[in-house]
mmCIF file of C-alpha atoms and ligand atoms in Angstrom:
data_model
loop_
_atom_site.group_PDB
_atom_site.id
_atom_site.type_symbol
_atom_site.label_atom_id
_atom_site.label_comp_id
_atom_site.label_asym_id
_atom_site.label_seq_id
_atom_site.Cartn_x
_atom_site.Cartn_y
_atom_site.Cartn_z
ATOM 1 C CA MET A 99 -1.276 4.016 -36.777
ATOM 2 C CA ASN A 100 -2.653 3.985 -33.234
ATOM 3 C CA ALA A 101 -2.072 6.379 -30.322
ATOM 4 C CA LYS A 102 0.797 4.350 -28.828
ATOM 5 C CA GLN A 103 2.555 4.013 -32.150
ATOM 6 C CA ALA A 104 2.147 7.736 -32.867
ATOM 7 C CA ALA A 105 3.747 8.648 -29.508
ATOM 8 C CA GLY A 106 6.508 6.055 -29.822
ATOM 9 C CA TYR A 107 7.452 6.997 -33.353
ATOM 10 C CA ARG A 108 7.503 10.725 -32.527
ATOM 11 C CA ALA A 109 9.764 10.070 -29.524
ATOM 12 C CA ALA A 110 12.247 8.224 -31.724
ATOM 13 C CA GLU A 111 12.869 11.550 -33.495
ATOM 14 C CA PHE A 112 14.489 12.834 -30.287
ATOM 15 C CA VAL A 113 17.249 10.257 -30.610
ATOM 16 C CA GLU A 114 20.428 11.638 -32.158
ATOM 17 C CA ASP A 115 23.513 10.016 -33.580
ATOM 18 C CA GLY A 116 26.007 8.933 -30.911
ATOM 19 C CA MET A 117 23.522 8.987 -28.034
ATOM 20 C CA VAL A 118 23.404 6.494 -25.194
ATOM 21 C CA ILE A 119 19.730 5.849 -24.586
ATOM 22 C CA GLY A 120 17.453 4.161 -22.081
ATOM 23 C CA LEU A 121 14.698 1.959 -23.491
ATOM 24 C CA GLY A 122 11.430 1.745 -21.592
ATOM 25 C CA THR A 123 9.067 -1.161 -21.110
ATOM 26 C CA GLY A 124 5.501 -1.810 -22.242
ATOM 27 C CA SER A 125 3.259 -1.641 -25.263
ATOM 28 C CA THR A 126 4.023 2.035 -26.022
ATOM 29 C CA ALA A 127 7.769 1.625 -25.510
ATOM 30 C CA PHE A 128 7.515 -1.248 -28.006
ATOM 31 C CA TYR A 129 6.982 1.296 -30.777
ATOM 32 C CA VAL A 130 9.863 3.558 -29.858
ATOM 33 C CA ILE A 131 12.157 0.528 -29.809
ATOM 34 C CA GLU A 132 10.774 -0.583 -33.168
ATOM 35 C CA LYS A 133 11.334 2.865 -34.718
ATOM 36 C CA ILE A 134 14.830 3.245 -33.258
ATOM 37 C CA GLY A 135 15.572 -0.186 -34.723
ATOM 38 C CA GLN A 136 14.483 1.071 -38.141
ATOM 39 C CA ARG A 137 16.714 4.122 -37.770
ATOM 40 C CA VAL A 138 19.651 1.921 -36.720
ATOM 41 C CA ALA A 139 19.126 -0.134 -39.904
ATOM 42 C CA GLU A 140 19.386 3.160 -41.809
ATOM 43 C CA GLY A 141 22.705 4.004 -40.170
ATOM 44 C CA LEU A 142 21.901 5.692 -36.828
ATOM 45 C CA LYS A 143 24.641 4.996 -34.256
ATOM 46 C CA VAL A 144 23.338 4.548 -30.713
ATOM 47 C CA SER A 145 23.873 2.293 -27.757
ATOM 48 C CA ALA A 146 21.214 1.424 -25.232
ATOM 49 C CA ILE A 147 20.312 0.091 -21.820
ATOM 50 C CA ALA A 148 16.931 -1.613 -21.472
ATOM 51 C CA THR A 149 14.646 -1.347 -18.440
ATOM 52 C CA SER A 150 13.502 -4.981 -18.491
ATOM 53 C CA LYS A 151 14.418 -8.386 -19.822
ATOM 54 C CA ALA A 152 11.507 -8.066 -22.281
ATOM 55 C CA SER A 153 12.792 -4.752 -23.675
ATOM 56 C CA GLU A 154 16.325 -6.094 -23.808
ATOM 57 C CA GLU A 155 15.091 -8.942 -25.984
ATOM 58 C CA LEU A 156 13.148 -6.518 -28.166
ATOM 59 C CA ALA A 157 16.226 -4.304 -28.562
ATOM 60 C CA ARG A 158 18.256 -7.350 -29.634
ATOM 61 C CA LYS A 159 15.593 -8.310 -32.185
ATOM 62 C CA ASN A 160 15.761 -4.776 -33.570
ATOM 63 C CA ASN A 161 19.598 -4.856 -33.695
ATOM 64 C CA ILE A 162 19.976 -1.961 -31.241
ATOM 65 C CA PRO A 163 23.443 -2.292 -29.638
ATOM 66 C CA LEU A 164 23.215 -2.857 -25.878
ATOM 67 C CA ILE A 165 25.777 -1.801 -23.299
ATOM 68 C CA GLU A 166 26.261 -2.416 -19.568
ATOM 69 C CA ALA A 167 25.684 0.243 -16.919
ATOM 70 C CA ALA A 168 29.410 0.111 -16.066
ATOM 71 C CA ASP A 169 30.233 1.320 -19.601
ATOM 72 C CA VAL A 170 28.759 4.805 -19.055
ATOM 73 C CA THR A 171 28.198 7.194 -16.189
ATOM 74 C CA GLU A 172 25.015 8.715 -17.551
ATOM 75 C CA LEU A 173 22.506 8.303 -20.384
ATOM 76 C CA ASP A 174 21.697 11.055 -22.865
ATOM 77 C CA LEU A 175 18.020 10.248 -23.166
ATOM 78 C CA ALA A 176 15.539 7.766 -21.706
ATOM 79 C CA ILE A 177 12.110 7.185 -23.252
ATOM 80 C CA ASP A 178 9.385 5.231 -21.482
ATOM 81 C CA GLY A 179 5.636 4.808 -21.152
ATOM 82 C CA ALA A 180 3.459 5.600 -18.136
ATOM 83 C CA ASP A 181 0.239 4.381 -16.592
ATOM 84 C CA GLU A 182 -0.881 7.881 -15.570
ATOM 85 C CA PHE A 183 0.541 11.411 -15.770
ATOM 86 C CA ASP A 184 -0.779 14.552 -14.091
ATOM 87 C CA PRO A 185 -0.368 18.260 -15.022
ATOM 88 C CA SER A 186 2.949 18.468 -13.116
ATOM 89 C CA LEU A 187 4.133 15.427 -15.104
ATOM 90 C CA ALA A 188 4.244 13.286 -11.987
ATOM 91 C CA LEU A 189 3.679 9.697 -13.093
ATOM 92 C CA ILE A 190 2.441 6.346 -11.981
ATOM 93 C CA LYS A 191 4.531 3.638 -13.617
ATOM 94 C CA GLY A 192 5.064 -0.051 -13.106
ATOM 95 C CA GLY A 193 1.916 -1.542 -14.603
ATOM 96 C CA GLY A 194 4.299 -3.840 -16.450
ATOM 97 C CA GLY A 195 6.318 -4.499 -13.295
ATOM 98 C CA ALA A 196 9.531 -2.800 -14.427
ATOM 99 C CA LEU A 197 9.301 0.292 -12.197
ATOM 100 C CA LEU A 198 12.616 -0.095 -10.377
ATOM 101 C CA ARG A 199 14.801 -0.454 -13.475
ATOM 102 C CA GLU A 200 12.703 2.206 -15.184
ATOM 103 C CA LYS A 201 13.328 4.656 -12.347
ATOM 104 C CA LEU A 202 17.047 3.867 -12.206
ATOM 105 C CA VAL A 203 17.356 4.486 -15.932
ATOM 106 C CA ALA A 204 15.212 7.640 -15.857
ATOM 107 C CA ILE A 205 17.049 9.349 -13.001
ATOM 108 C CA ASN A 206 20.427 8.560 -14.520
ATOM 109 C CA SER A 207 19.534 10.167 -17.822
ATOM 110 C CA LYS A 208 20.021 13.793 -18.873
ATOM 111 C CA ARG A 209 16.543 13.792 -20.391
ATOM 112 C CA PHE A 210 13.535 11.635 -19.621
ATOM 113 C CA ILE A 211 10.691 11.665 -22.129
ATOM 114 C CA VAL A 212 7.379 9.918 -21.504
ATOM 115 C CA ILE A 213 5.202 8.485 -24.258
ATOM 116 C CA ALA A 214 1.524 7.783 -23.714
ATOM 117 C CA GLY A 215 -1.906 7.626 -25.260
ATOM 118 C CA ALA A 216 -4.284 10.434 -24.242
ATOM 119 C CA ASP A 217 -6.128 8.034 -21.897
ATOM 120 C CA LYS A 218 -3.156 8.216 -19.495
ATOM 121 C CA ARG A 219 -3.705 11.915 -18.781
ATOM 122 C CA VAL A 220 -5.351 12.605 -15.390
ATOM 123 C CA GLU A 221 -5.922 15.566 -13.068
ATOM 124 C CA HIS A 222 -4.891 13.518 -10.015
ATOM 125 C CA LEU A 223 -2.829 10.350 -9.886
ATOM 126 C CA GLY A 224 -4.251 7.305 -8.157
ATOM 127 C CA LYS A 225 -7.039 5.693 -10.194
ATOM 128 C CA PHE A 226 -4.409 3.355 -11.601
ATOM 129 C CA LYS A 227 -3.193 1.058 -8.831
ATOM 130 C CA LEU A 228 0.176 2.193 -7.536
ATOM 131 C CA PRO A 229 2.772 -0.593 -7.780
ATOM 132 C CA ILE A 230 5.094 -0.927 -4.801
ATOM 133 C CA GLU A 231 8.096 -3.260 -5.130
ATOM 134 C CA ILE A 232 8.877 -5.073 -1.890
ATOM 135 C CA ILE A 233 11.495 -7.531 -0.692
ATOM 136 C CA PRO A 234 10.252 -11.164 -0.537
ATOM 137 C CA PHE A 235 11.761 -11.738 2.945
ATOM 138 C CA THR A 236 8.954 -11.123 5.487
ATOM 139 C CA TYR A 237 6.824 -9.557 2.732
ATOM 140 C CA GLU A 238 3.671 -10.354 4.765
ATOM 141 C CA TRP A 239 4.944 -7.977 7.482
ATOM 142 C CA THR A 240 5.708 -5.254 4.958
ATOM 143 C CA LEU A 241 2.198 -5.679 3.599
ATOM 144 C CA ASN A 242 0.818 -5.358 7.153
ATOM 145 C CA GLN A 243 2.849 -2.192 7.723
ATOM 146 C CA LEU A 244 1.418 -0.713 4.522
ATOM 147 C CA ARG A 245 -2.121 -1.645 5.578
ATOM 148 C CA LYS A 246 -1.594 -0.093 9.025
ATOM 149 C CA LYS A 247 -0.302 3.163 7.525
ATOM 150 C CA TYR A 248 -2.823 3.627 4.692
ATOM 151 C CA ASP A 249 -6.504 2.783 4.778
ATOM 152 C CA VAL A 250 -6.711 1.710 1.148
ATOM 153 C CA PRO A 251 -6.904 -1.718 -0.537
ATOM 154 C CA PHE A 252 -3.571 -3.448 -1.158
ATOM 155 C CA GLU A 253 -3.208 -6.584 -3.283
ATOM 156 C CA MET A 254 -0.163 -8.743 -3.894
ATOM 157 C CA ARG A 255 0.399 -8.915 -7.661
ATOM 158 C CA MET A 256 -0.055 -12.459 -8.943
ATOM 159 C CA ASN A 257 1.155 -14.393 -11.955
ATOM 160 C CA ASN A 258 -1.529 -17.084 -12.290
ATOM 161 C CA ASP A 259 -1.415 -18.847 -8.899
ATOM 162 C CA GLU A 260 2.070 -17.643 -7.961
ATOM 163 C CA LEU A 261 3.220 -14.314 -6.587
ATOM 164 C CA TYR A 262 4.499 -12.123 -9.405
ATOM 165 C CA VAL A 263 8.300 -11.793 -9.305
ATOM 166 C CA THR A 264 10.035 -8.752 -10.821
ATOM 167 C CA ASP A 265 13.209 -8.897 -12.936
ATOM 168 C CA ASN A 266 14.982 -8.015 -9.674
ATOM 169 C CA GLY A 267 13.557 -11.007 -7.792
ATOM 170 C CA ASN A 268 11.130 -8.940 -5.707
ATOM 171 C CA TYR A 269 7.341 -8.879 -5.247
ATOM 172 C CA ILE A 270 4.851 -6.149 -6.130
ATOM 173 C CA VAL A 271 1.945 -4.856 -4.048
ATOM 174 C CA ASP A 272 -0.655 -2.834 -5.975
ATOM 175 C CA ALA A 273 -2.316 -0.077 -3.927
ATOM 176 C CA SER A 274 -5.695 1.495 -4.803
ATOM 177 C CA PHE A 275 -5.260 5.063 -3.547
ATOM 178 C CA GLU A 276 -7.920 6.387 -5.989
ATOM 179 C CA LYS A 277 -6.733 9.999 -5.501
ATOM 180 C CA ILE A 278 -3.188 10.813 -4.409
ATOM 181 C CA GLU A 279 -3.271 14.304 -2.897
ATOM 182 C CA SER A 280 0.500 14.761 -2.745
ATOM 183 C CA PRO A 281 2.560 12.417 -4.918
ATOM 184 C CA SER A 282 5.826 13.777 -3.496
ATOM 185 C CA THR A 283 4.776 13.183 0.132
ATOM 186 C CA LEU A 284 3.539 9.668 -0.591
ATOM 187 C CA SER A 285 6.696 8.972 -2.584
ATOM 188 C CA GLU A 286 8.926 9.930 0.345
ATOM 189 C CA GLU A 287 6.817 8.057 2.897
ATOM 190 C CA LEU A 288 6.841 4.823 0.902
ATOM 191 C CA LYS A 289 10.562 5.069 0.206
ATOM 192 C CA ALA A 290 11.210 5.368 3.936
ATOM 193 C CA MET A 291 9.473 2.085 4.765
ATOM 194 C CA VAL A 292 11.683 -0.901 5.501
ATOM 195 C CA GLY A 293 10.953 -3.695 3.052
ATOM 196 C CA VAL A 294 9.897 -1.319 0.287
ATOM 197 C CA VAL A 295 12.496 -1.241 -2.472
ATOM 198 C CA ASP A 296 10.777 1.407 -4.571
ATOM 199 C CA HIS A 297 7.395 2.376 -5.983
ATOM 200 C CA GLY A 298 5.849 3.560 -9.214
ATOM 201 C CA LEU A 299 5.533 7.266 -8.374
ATOM 202 C CA PHE A 300 7.915 9.286 -10.558
ATOM 203 C CA VAL A 301 7.910 12.848 -9.259
ATOM 204 C CA ASP A 302 9.939 15.617 -10.929
ATOM 205 C CA ILE A 303 11.680 13.205 -13.265
ATOM 206 C CA ALA A 304 9.840 13.592 -16.582
ATOM 207 C CA GLU A 305 10.794 16.534 -18.762
ATOM 208 C CA LEU A 306 7.897 16.224 -21.192
ATOM 209 C CA VAL A 307 5.180 13.831 -22.294
ATOM 210 C CA ILE A 308 4.505 12.983 -25.916
ATOM 211 C CA VAL A 309 0.802 12.198 -26.113
ATOM 212 C CA GLY A 310 -0.324 10.110 -29.054
ATOM 213 C CA TYR A 311 -3.790 10.099 -30.620
ATOM 214 C CA ASP A 312 -5.503 7.424 -32.688
ATOM 215 C CA ASP A 313 -5.508 9.627 -35.799
ATOM 216 C CA GLY A 314 -1.701 9.446 -35.676
ATOM 217 C CA SER A 315 -1.193 12.990 -34.378
ATOM 218 C CA THR A 316 0.877 13.835 -31.304
ATOM 219 C CA GLU A 317 1.017 16.585 -28.725
ATOM 220 C CA ILE A 318 3.957 17.623 -26.560
ATOM 221 C CA VAL A 319 2.883 18.317 -22.987
ATOM 222 C CA ASN A 320 5.245 20.298 -20.800
ATOM 223 C CA LYS A 321 5.189 20.618 -17.031
ATOM 224 C CA LYS A 322 2.607 23.072 -15.585
HETATM 225 C C1 LIG B 534 6.029 -0.842 -17.117
HETATM 226 C C2 LIG B 534 5.572 0.562 -17.212
HETATM 227 C C3 LIG B 534 4.938 0.978 -18.490
HETATM 228 O O1 LIG B 534 5.648 2.054 -18.993
HETATM 229 C C4 LIG B 534 3.528 1.366 -18.212
HETATM 230 O O2 LIG B 534 2.888 0.261 -17.599
HETATM 231 C C5 LIG B 534 2.805 1.750 -19.488
HETATM 232 O O3 LIG B 534 2.647 0.620 -20.291
HETATM 233 P P1 LIG B 534 1.893 0.666 -21.671
HETATM 234 O O4 LIG B 534 2.698 1.538 -22.572
HETATM 235 O O5 LIG B 534 1.873 -0.777 -22.098
HETATM 236 O O6 LIG B 534 0.510 1.201 -21.439
HETATM 237 O O7 LIG B 534 5.673 1.345 -16.316
HETATM 238 O O8 LIG B 534 6.520 -1.124 -15.850
#
């Protein structure tokens, strides 16, 4: 058992019969999907929406029934990883590039639970590069606007020699803020920029974080 598995497996205990759930993306979400799959094999009845093509494939492999967004108005529970979380449970997400679908699923869920190894816990968000999803059309101008507004390094995310393309057909810019003084202010500012679709700051969305440790133990962290 490692820290990610401990957190993922503990989170699967929050899933109840009949729930409609949101499945996160990444190496920690892998374990919650795996465990839910085991519970489905034992008779648990759930249906799910995945936050990426990769997680959708994983859900299929684990025989977790998938539904379309049009089939429900709201999810009961979404469970996902994070790249950083602070004491207010504000998050940076999107290291795996799925931030937009992850945010859509999280905000349309009654409960949003985060799973993470203890290394993701920080006092201030920003050491992890903040992913910003931008529209490909005139993306160079959007990048210039970002550079004009914030004096921090921005890099277009690459996939070998090509620009990285999200599941939604957009690009990602990774921003090295180092220390984000006010995640909510930055979140609103970025959202207001033309060309920006969304970004990896999740403020006031997470209800709790399940932190996993390498000895297999877990800790529930609530908002301060
Ligand atoms: C993907 C995400 C992931 O949840 C985040 O990157 C954490 O991934 P991991 O569990 O592999 O560390 O936001 O877009």
